[in-house]
XYZ file of C-alpha atoms in Angstrom:
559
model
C -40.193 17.275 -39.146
C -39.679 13.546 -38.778
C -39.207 11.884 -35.672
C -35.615 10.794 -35.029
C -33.917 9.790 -31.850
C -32.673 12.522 -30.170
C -29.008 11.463 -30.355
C -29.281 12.008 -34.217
C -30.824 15.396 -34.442
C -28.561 16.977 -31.896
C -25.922 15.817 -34.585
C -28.110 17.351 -37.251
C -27.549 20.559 -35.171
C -23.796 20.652 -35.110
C -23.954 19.875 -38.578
C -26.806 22.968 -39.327
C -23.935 24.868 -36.976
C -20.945 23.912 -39.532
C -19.221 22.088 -36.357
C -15.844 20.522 -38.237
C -14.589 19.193 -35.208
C -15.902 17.196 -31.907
C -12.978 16.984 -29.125
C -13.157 14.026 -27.099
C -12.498 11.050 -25.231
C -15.008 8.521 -25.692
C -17.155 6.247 -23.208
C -19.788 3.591 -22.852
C -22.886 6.020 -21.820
C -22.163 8.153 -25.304
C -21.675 5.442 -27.290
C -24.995 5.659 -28.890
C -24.713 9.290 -30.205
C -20.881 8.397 -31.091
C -22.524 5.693 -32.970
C -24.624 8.149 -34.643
C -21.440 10.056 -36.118
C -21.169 7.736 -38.567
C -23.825 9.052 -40.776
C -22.467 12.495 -40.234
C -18.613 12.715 -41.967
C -18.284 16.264 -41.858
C -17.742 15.928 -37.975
C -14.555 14.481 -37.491
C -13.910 13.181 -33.863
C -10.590 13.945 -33.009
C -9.607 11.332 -30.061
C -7.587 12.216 -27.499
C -6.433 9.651 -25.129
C -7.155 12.391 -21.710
C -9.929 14.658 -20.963
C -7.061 17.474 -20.165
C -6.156 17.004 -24.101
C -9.752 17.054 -25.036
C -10.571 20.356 -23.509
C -7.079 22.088 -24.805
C -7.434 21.584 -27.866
C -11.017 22.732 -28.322
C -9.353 25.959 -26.297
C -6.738 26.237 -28.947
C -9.304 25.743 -31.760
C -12.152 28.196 -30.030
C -9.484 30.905 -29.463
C -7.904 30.918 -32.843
C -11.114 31.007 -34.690
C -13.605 33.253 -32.124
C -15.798 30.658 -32.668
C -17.840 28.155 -30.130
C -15.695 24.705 -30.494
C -17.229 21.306 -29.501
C -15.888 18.846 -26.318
C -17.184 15.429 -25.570
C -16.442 14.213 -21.926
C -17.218 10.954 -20.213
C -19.238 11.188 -17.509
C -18.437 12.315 -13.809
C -15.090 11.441 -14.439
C -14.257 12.748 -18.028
C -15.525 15.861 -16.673
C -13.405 16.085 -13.327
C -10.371 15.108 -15.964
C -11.519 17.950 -18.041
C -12.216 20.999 -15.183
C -8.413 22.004 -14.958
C -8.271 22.489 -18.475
C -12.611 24.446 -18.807
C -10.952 26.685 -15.846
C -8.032 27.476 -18.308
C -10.758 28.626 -20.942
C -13.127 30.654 -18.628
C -10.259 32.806 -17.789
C -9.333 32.940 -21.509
C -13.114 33.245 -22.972
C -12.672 30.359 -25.429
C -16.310 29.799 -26.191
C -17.058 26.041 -25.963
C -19.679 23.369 -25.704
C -19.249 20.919 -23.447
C -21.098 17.458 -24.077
C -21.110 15.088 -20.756
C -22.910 11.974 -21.329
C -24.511 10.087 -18.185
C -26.339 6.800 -17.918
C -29.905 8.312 -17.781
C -32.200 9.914 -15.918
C -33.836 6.659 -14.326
C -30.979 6.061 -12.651
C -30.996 9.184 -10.499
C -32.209 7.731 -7.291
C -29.528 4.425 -7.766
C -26.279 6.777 -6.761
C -25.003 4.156 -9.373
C -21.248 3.907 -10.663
C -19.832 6.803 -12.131
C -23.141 8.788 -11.301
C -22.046 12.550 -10.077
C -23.924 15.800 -9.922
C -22.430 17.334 -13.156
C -24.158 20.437 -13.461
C -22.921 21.480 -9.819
C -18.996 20.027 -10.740
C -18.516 22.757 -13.912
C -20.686 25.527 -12.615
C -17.460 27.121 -11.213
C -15.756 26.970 -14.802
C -18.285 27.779 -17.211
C -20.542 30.348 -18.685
C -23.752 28.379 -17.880
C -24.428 24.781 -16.975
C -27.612 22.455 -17.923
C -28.867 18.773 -18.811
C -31.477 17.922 -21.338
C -34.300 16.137 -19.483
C -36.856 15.887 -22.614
C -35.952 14.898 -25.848
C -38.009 17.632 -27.515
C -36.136 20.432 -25.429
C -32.316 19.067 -26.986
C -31.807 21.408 -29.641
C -33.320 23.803 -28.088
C -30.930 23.478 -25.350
C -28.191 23.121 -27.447
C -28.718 25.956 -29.787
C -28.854 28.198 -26.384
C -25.599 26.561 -25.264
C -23.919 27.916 -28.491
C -25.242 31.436 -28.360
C -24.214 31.824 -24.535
C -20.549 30.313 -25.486
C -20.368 32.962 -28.519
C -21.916 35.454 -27.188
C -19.138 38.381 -25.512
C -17.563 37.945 -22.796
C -17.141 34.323 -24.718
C -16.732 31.237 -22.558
C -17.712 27.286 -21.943
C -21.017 26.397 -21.690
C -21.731 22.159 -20.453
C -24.659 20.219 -21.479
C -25.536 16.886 -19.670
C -26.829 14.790 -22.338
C -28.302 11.584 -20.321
C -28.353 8.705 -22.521
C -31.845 7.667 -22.317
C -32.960 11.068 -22.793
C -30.588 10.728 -25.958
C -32.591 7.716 -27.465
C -36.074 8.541 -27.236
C -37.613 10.460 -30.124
C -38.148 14.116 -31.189
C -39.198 15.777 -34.307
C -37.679 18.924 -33.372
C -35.962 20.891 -36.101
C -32.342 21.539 -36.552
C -31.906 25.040 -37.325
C -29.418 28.136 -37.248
C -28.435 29.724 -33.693
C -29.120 33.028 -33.672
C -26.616 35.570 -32.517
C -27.127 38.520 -31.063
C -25.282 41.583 -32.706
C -23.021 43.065 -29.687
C -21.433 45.800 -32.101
C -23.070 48.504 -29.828
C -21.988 52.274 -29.017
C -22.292 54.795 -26.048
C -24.209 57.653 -26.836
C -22.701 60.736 -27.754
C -22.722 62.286 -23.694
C -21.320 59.618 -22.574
C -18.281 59.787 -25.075
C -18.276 63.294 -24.076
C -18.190 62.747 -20.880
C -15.359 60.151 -21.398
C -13.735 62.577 -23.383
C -13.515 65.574 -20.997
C -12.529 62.716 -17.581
C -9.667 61.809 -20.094
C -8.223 64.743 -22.314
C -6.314 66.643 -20.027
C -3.952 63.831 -18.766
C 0.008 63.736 -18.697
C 0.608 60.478 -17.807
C -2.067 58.485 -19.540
C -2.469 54.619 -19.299
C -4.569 51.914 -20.949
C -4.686 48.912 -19.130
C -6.334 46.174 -21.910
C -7.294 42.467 -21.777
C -8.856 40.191 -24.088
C -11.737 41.670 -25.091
C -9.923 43.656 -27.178
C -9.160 40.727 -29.385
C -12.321 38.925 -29.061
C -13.986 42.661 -30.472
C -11.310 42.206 -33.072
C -10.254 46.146 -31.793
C -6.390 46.020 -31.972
C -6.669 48.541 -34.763
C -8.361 51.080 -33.072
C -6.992 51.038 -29.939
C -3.146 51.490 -31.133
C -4.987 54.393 -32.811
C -6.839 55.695 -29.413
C -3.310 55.570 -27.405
C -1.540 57.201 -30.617
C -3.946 60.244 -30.062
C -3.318 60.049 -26.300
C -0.014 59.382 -26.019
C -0.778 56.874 -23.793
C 0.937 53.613 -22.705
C -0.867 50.168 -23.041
C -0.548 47.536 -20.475
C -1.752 44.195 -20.460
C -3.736 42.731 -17.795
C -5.619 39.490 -18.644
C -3.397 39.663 -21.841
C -2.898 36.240 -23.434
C -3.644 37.682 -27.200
C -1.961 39.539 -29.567
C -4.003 42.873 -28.190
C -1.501 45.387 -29.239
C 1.472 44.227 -31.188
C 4.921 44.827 -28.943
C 6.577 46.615 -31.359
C 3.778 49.707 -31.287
C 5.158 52.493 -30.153
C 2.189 52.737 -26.951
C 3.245 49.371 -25.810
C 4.451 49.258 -22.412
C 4.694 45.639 -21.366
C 2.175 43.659 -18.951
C 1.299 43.767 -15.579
C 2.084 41.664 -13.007
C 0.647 38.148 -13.117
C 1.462 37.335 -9.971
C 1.927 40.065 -7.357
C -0.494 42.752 -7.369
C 2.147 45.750 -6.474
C 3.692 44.926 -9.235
C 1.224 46.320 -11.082
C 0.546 49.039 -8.514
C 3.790 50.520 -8.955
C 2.476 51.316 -12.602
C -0.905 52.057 -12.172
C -0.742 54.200 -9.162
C 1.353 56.383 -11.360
C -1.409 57.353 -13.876
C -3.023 60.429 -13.636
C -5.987 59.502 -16.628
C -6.996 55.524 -16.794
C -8.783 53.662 -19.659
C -9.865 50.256 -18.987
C -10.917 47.878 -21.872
C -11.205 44.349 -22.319
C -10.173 43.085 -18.803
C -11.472 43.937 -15.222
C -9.205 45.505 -12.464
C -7.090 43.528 -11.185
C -6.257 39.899 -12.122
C -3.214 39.219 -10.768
C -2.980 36.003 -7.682
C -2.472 37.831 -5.130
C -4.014 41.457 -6.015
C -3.575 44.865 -4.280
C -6.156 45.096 -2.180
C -6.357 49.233 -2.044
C -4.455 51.505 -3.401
C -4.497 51.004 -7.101
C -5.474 53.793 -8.598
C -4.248 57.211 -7.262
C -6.394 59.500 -5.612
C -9.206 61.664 -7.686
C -7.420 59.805 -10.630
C -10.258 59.529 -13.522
C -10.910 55.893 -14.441
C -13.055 54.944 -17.456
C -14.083 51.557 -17.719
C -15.516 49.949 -21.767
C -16.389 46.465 -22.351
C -18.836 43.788 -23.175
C -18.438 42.016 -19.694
C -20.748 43.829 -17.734
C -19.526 41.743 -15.115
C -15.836 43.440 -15.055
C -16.632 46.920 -14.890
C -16.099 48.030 -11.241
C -15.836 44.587 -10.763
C -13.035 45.135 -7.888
C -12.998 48.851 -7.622
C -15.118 51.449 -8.511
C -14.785 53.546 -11.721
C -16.295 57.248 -12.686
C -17.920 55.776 -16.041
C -18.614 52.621 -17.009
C -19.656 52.155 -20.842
C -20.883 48.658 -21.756
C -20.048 48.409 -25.573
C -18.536 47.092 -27.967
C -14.763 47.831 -27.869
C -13.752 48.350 -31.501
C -16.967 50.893 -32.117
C -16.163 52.655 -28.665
C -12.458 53.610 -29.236
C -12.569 54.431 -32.505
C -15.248 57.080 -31.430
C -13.217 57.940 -28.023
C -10.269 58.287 -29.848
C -12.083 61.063 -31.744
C -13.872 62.544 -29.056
C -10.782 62.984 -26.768
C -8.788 64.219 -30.312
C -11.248 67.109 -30.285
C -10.768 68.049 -26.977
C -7.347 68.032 -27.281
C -5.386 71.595 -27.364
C -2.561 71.677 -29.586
C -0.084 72.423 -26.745
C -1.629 68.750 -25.944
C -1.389 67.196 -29.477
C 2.320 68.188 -29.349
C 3.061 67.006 -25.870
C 0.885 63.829 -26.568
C 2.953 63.113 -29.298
C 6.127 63.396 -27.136
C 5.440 61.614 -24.969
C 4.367 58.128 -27.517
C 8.020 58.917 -28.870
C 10.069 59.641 -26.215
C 8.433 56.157 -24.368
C 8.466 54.288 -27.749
C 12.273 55.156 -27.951
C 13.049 53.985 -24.402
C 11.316 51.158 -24.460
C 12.150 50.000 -27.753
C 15.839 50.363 -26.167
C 14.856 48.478 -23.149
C 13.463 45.113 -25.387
C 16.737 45.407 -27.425
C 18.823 45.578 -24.160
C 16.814 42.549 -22.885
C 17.743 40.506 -25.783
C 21.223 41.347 -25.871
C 21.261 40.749 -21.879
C 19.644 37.199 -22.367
C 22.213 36.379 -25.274
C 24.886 37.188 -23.315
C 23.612 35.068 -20.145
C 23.066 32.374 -22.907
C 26.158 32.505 -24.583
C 27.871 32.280 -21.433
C 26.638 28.733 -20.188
C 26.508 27.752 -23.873
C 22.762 27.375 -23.765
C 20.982 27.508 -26.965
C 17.575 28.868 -26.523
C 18.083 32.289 -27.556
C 19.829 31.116 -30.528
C 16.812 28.431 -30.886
C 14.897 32.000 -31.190
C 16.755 33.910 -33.586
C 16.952 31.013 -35.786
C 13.794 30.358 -35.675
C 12.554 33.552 -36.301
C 14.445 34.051 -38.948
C 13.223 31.456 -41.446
C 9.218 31.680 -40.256
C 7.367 32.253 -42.446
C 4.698 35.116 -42.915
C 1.578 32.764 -42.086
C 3.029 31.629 -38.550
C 1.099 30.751 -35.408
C 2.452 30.467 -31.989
C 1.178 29.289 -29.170
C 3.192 30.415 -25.688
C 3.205 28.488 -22.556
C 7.192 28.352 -21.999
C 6.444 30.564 -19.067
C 9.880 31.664 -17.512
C 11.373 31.093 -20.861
C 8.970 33.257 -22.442
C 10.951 36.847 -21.517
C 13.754 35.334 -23.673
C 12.613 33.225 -26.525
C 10.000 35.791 -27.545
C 12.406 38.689 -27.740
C 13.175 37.826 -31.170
C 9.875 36.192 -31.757
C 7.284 39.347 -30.769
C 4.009 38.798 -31.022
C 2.454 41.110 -33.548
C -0.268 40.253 -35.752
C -3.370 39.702 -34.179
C -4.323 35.910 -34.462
C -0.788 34.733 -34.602
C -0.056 34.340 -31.100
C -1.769 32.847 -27.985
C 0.067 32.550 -24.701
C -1.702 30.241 -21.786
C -4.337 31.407 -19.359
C -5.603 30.561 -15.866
C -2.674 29.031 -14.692
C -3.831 25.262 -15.606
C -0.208 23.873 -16.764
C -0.888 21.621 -19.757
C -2.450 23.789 -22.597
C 0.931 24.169 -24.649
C 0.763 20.829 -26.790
C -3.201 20.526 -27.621
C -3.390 24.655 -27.320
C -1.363 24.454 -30.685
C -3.211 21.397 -31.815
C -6.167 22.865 -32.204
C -4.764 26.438 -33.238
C -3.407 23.865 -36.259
C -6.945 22.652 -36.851
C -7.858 26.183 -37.074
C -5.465 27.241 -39.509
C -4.534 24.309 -41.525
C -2.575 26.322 -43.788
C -0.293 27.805 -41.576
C 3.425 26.911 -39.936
C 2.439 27.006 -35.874
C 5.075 26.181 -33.516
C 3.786 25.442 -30.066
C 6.115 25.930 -26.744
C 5.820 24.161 -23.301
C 7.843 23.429 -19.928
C 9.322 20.214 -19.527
C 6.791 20.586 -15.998
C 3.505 21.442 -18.027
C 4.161 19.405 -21.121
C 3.841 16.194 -18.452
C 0.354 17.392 -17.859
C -0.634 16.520 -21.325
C 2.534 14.496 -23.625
C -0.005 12.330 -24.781
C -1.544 14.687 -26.922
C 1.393 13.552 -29.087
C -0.229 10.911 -29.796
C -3.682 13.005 -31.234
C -1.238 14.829 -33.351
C 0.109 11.600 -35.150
C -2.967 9.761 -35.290
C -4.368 12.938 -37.187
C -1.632 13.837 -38.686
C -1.480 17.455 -36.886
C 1.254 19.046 -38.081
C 2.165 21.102 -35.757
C 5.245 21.665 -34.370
C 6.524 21.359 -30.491
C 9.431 23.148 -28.636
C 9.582 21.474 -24.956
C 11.542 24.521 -23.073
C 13.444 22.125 -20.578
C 14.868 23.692 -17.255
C 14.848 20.261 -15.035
C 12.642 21.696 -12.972
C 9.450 23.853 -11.770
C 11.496 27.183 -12.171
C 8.459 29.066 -11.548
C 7.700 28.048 -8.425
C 11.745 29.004 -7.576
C 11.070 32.683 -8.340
C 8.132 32.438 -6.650
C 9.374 31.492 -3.295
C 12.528 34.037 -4.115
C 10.026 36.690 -4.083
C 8.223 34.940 -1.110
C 11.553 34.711 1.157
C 11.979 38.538 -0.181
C 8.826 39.961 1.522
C 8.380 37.896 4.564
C 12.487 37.874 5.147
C 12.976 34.932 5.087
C 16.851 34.220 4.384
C 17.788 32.164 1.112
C 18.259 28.958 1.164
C 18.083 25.536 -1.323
C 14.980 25.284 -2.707
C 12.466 22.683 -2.312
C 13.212 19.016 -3.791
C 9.759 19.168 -4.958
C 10.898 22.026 -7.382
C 13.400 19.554 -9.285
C 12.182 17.715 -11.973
C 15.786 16.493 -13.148
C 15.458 12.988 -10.780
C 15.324 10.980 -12.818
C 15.680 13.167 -15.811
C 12.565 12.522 -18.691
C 13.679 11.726 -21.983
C 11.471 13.807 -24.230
C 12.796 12.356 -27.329
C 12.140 8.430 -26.499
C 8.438 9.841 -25.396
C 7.713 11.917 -28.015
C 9.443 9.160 -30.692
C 6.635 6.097 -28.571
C 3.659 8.106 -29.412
C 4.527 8.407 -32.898
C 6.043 12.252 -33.222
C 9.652 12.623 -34.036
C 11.639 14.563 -32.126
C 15.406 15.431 -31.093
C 17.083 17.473 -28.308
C 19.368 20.663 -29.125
C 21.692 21.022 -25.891
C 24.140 23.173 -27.650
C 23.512 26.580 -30.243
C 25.528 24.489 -32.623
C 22.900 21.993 -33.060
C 20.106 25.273 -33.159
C 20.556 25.354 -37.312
C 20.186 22.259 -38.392
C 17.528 21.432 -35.423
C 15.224 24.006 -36.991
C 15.854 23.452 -40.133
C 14.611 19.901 -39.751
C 11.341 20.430 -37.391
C 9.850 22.915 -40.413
C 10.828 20.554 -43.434
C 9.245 18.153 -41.736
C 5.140 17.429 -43.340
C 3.997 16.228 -39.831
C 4.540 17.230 -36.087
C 7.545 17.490 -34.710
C 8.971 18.390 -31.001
C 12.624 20.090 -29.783
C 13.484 19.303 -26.265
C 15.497 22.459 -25.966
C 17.715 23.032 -22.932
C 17.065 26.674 -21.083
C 19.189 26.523 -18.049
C 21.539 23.821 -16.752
C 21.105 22.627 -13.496
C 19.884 23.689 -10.588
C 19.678 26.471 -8.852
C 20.470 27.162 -5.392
């Protein structure tokens, strides 16, 4: 191989890789290698005008495609921009590779500007953290990064890329990564055992997370809790896992307060966990989860989450989609008829009430809409009425969720994300990059007026790219989250109610989203009334480029 400088052939590796896309914000210690991308057009750098933006959209991009997506940072300080945002995609297992450049390794010993430690700053948000110290050991490095990143349980991986390190030679070849095939399956005890811990239940639950999707096992495990008559609950759920409208799907668990969740799982008398670990919730039940002598079953890729927080009677580390198809058959055959038919009861009898329960919901938030004259759920209807078949959304309305996806639920796998980790911001470049991903397709991204502040100028990306995706900024005035929150807060430590916080209000002075969104070159309008809901949608998915709504979700303030 012929001797090239380093920051060439680690381009020549992303190419090799089929990398379409580098995320990024640029700087002066990558400028070389950015230099370099000139010789490489099938990379296009999409610039971003924040780190935050940067990193979201290569979540979007990674998560929508299941493949490793490509960030550039900017030093100690591109990355500390960035680490919200690489937190929001370890929890979410978007598999990434992070490129930090840095001035070079003779400088270690100067503590010179903008010099930081920047394998220690994203070791707590990433898969695996490293720099390239030789130039003969960068592709090397790089085709590791990539394998760890799309290997399950998928995640970010960062690689320090020190700029002299980056312009001295190497002849070292760009070639294919090599995955390792993770399709694997317990052996046939095991599934027996499974089978005979599980069979016997009358009140069966799944509880799944994300593996599921990244296994690509929605399929099969509608099928397994068919057979079952189990319920399916989400924990760690920000994919479509199950769609809502299968009969076993019960709902999620709680984000937020761990007895939430308790209340549900403490019921069970059989438990199958797949795809998430036990318990992810902020402030998680500490005992008491799973009822006594209650048999808990534990499959996934993440060797990590099995028994992660509480011990299970069999833990099978395998591939998701393989393993319920074959538990599903396993427990079928163990299954007397007496317990086909009451299996089958119970999926319809829970399918019925809870398909009762979503269509009360809507009716209950129409009604509480209707009555203030607020137009989101009519936004919804509308909306969901002329999408078409190829539609992606991406979720991070958060306390509007409940009501705007009522009449939009999330079904098909791959056509709808919802935001992870709690890093506000994701919304806007989350459905940038799912638009990258699927160029063809209508996708409709929804944020707070709060979290869309985080990031607004990814606005900007979208017009300069000509990303047309489209926006709906759900606008309450304030951090309405963090009022239920404390409602809940005041509930269990008694205290009285009382106004909330000023820091809650966003609506001093109130942010025009339209004059924003119109400056950074994205046009936009505001529906305030379901009069205005028609011709407001109607006009967003005409138009060829992006497009944002500031839609109003609750007037006022509340107490």
């Amino acid at each position: 191989m012929d001797s090239r400088p380093a920051r060439a052939a680690f381009l020549e590796q992303l190419a090799v890789e089929g990398v379409p896309y580098m995320f990024g914000n640029p700087g002066t210690v990558e400028q070389g290698f950015l230099d370099e991308l000139r010789h490489f057009p099938a990379i296009e750098y999409v610039l971003t005008l924040q780190e935050a933006v940067a990193v979201g959209m290569a979540d979007g991009y990674a998560r929508a495609t299941r493949r490793p997506a490509v960030v550039q940072l900017h030093s100690g300080v591109g990355l500390g921009n960035g680490i919200g945002m690489l937190y929001q995609a370890m929890r979410g297992h978007a598999p990434l590779v992070v490129l930090v450049g840095e001035a070079g390794l003779r400088y270690d010993a100067m503590q010179a500007q903008m010099a930081a430690d920047l394998v220690a700053m994203a070791e707590p948000v990433t898969k695996w953290a490293t720099r390239v110290v030789d130039p003969d050991s960068t592709l090397r490095v790089l085709r590791r990064a990539f394998k760890v990143a799309g290997t399950p349980p998928y995640g970010p991986v960062l690689v320090v890329l020190p700029a002299d390190v980056m312009d001295r030679p190497t002849s070292e070849e760009a070639v294919p990564v090599s995955y390792p095939d993770t399709a694997s399956a317990p052996d046939p005890q095991s599934l027996e055992r499974a089978a005979r811990l599980l069979a016997g239940a009358r009140r069966p639950i799944v509880i799944a997370g994300d593996g599921v999707h990244f296994a690509g096992a929605q399929e099969e495990l509608g099928r397994l809790a068919s057979v079952w008559g189990a319920e399916v609950w989400g924990a760690d759920w920000a994919e479509a896992n199950l769609s809502v409208e299968h009969p076993a799907y019960a709902g999620q668990l709680g984000h937020m307060f761990g007895e939430s969740s308790r209340r549900i799982t403490g019921a069970a008398d059989a438990v199958l966990l797949c795809g998430t670990y036990a318990l992810p919730e902020v402030f998680p039940a500490l005992e008491g989860v799973f009822g006594d002598g209650v048999p808990v079953v534990h499959i996934d890729l993440d060797t990590d989450a099995i028994a992660k927080n509480f011990p299970v009677d069999l833990g099978l580390a395998a591939d998701p989609k393989r393993s319920l198809a074959l538990l599903a058959d396993a427990i079928e055959a163990r299954m007397s008829d007496a317990e086909r038919t009451a299996a089958q009861d119970r999926l319809r009898r829970g399918a019925a009430e809870r398909a009762e329960a979503r269509a009360a919901a809507v009716r209950g938030a129409r009604e509480r809409a209707d009555a203030q004259e607020l137009p989101h759920i009519a936004f919804a209807e509308e909306l969901a009425a002329r999408l078409p078949d190829d539609i992606v959304l991406f979720d991070e309305s958060l306390t509007a969720s409940p009501d705007l996806f009522g009449p939009l639920p999330a079904a098909e796998p791959g056509r709808w994300h919802q935001t992870r980790g709690g890093s506000l911001g994701v919304g806007i470049p989350g459905a940038l990059g799912a638009q990258l991903a699927h160029p063809d397709a209508t996708v409709v991204g929804f944020t707070g007026d709060g979290g869309s502040m985080y990031t607004f100028q990814a606005l900007w990306t979208a017009a300069r790219h000509d990303i047309g995706a489209k926006f709906v900024v759900c606008n309450n005035s304030s951090y309405r989250l963090l009022e239920l929150n404390i409602d809940q807060y005041w509930r269990e430590q008694g205290i009285p109610e009382h106004t909330y916080p000023g820091i809650f209000d966003l609506s001093r002075p109130a942010i025009d989203f339209v004059a924003l969104s119109r400056s950074l070159g994205v046009p936009a309008l505001r529906v305030e009334k379901p009069g205005q809901v028609a011709a407001a949608v109607a006009e967003a998915l005409s138009h060829r480029g992006p497009f944002l709504i500031d839609l109003v979700t609750e007037r006022g303030r509340g107490r």
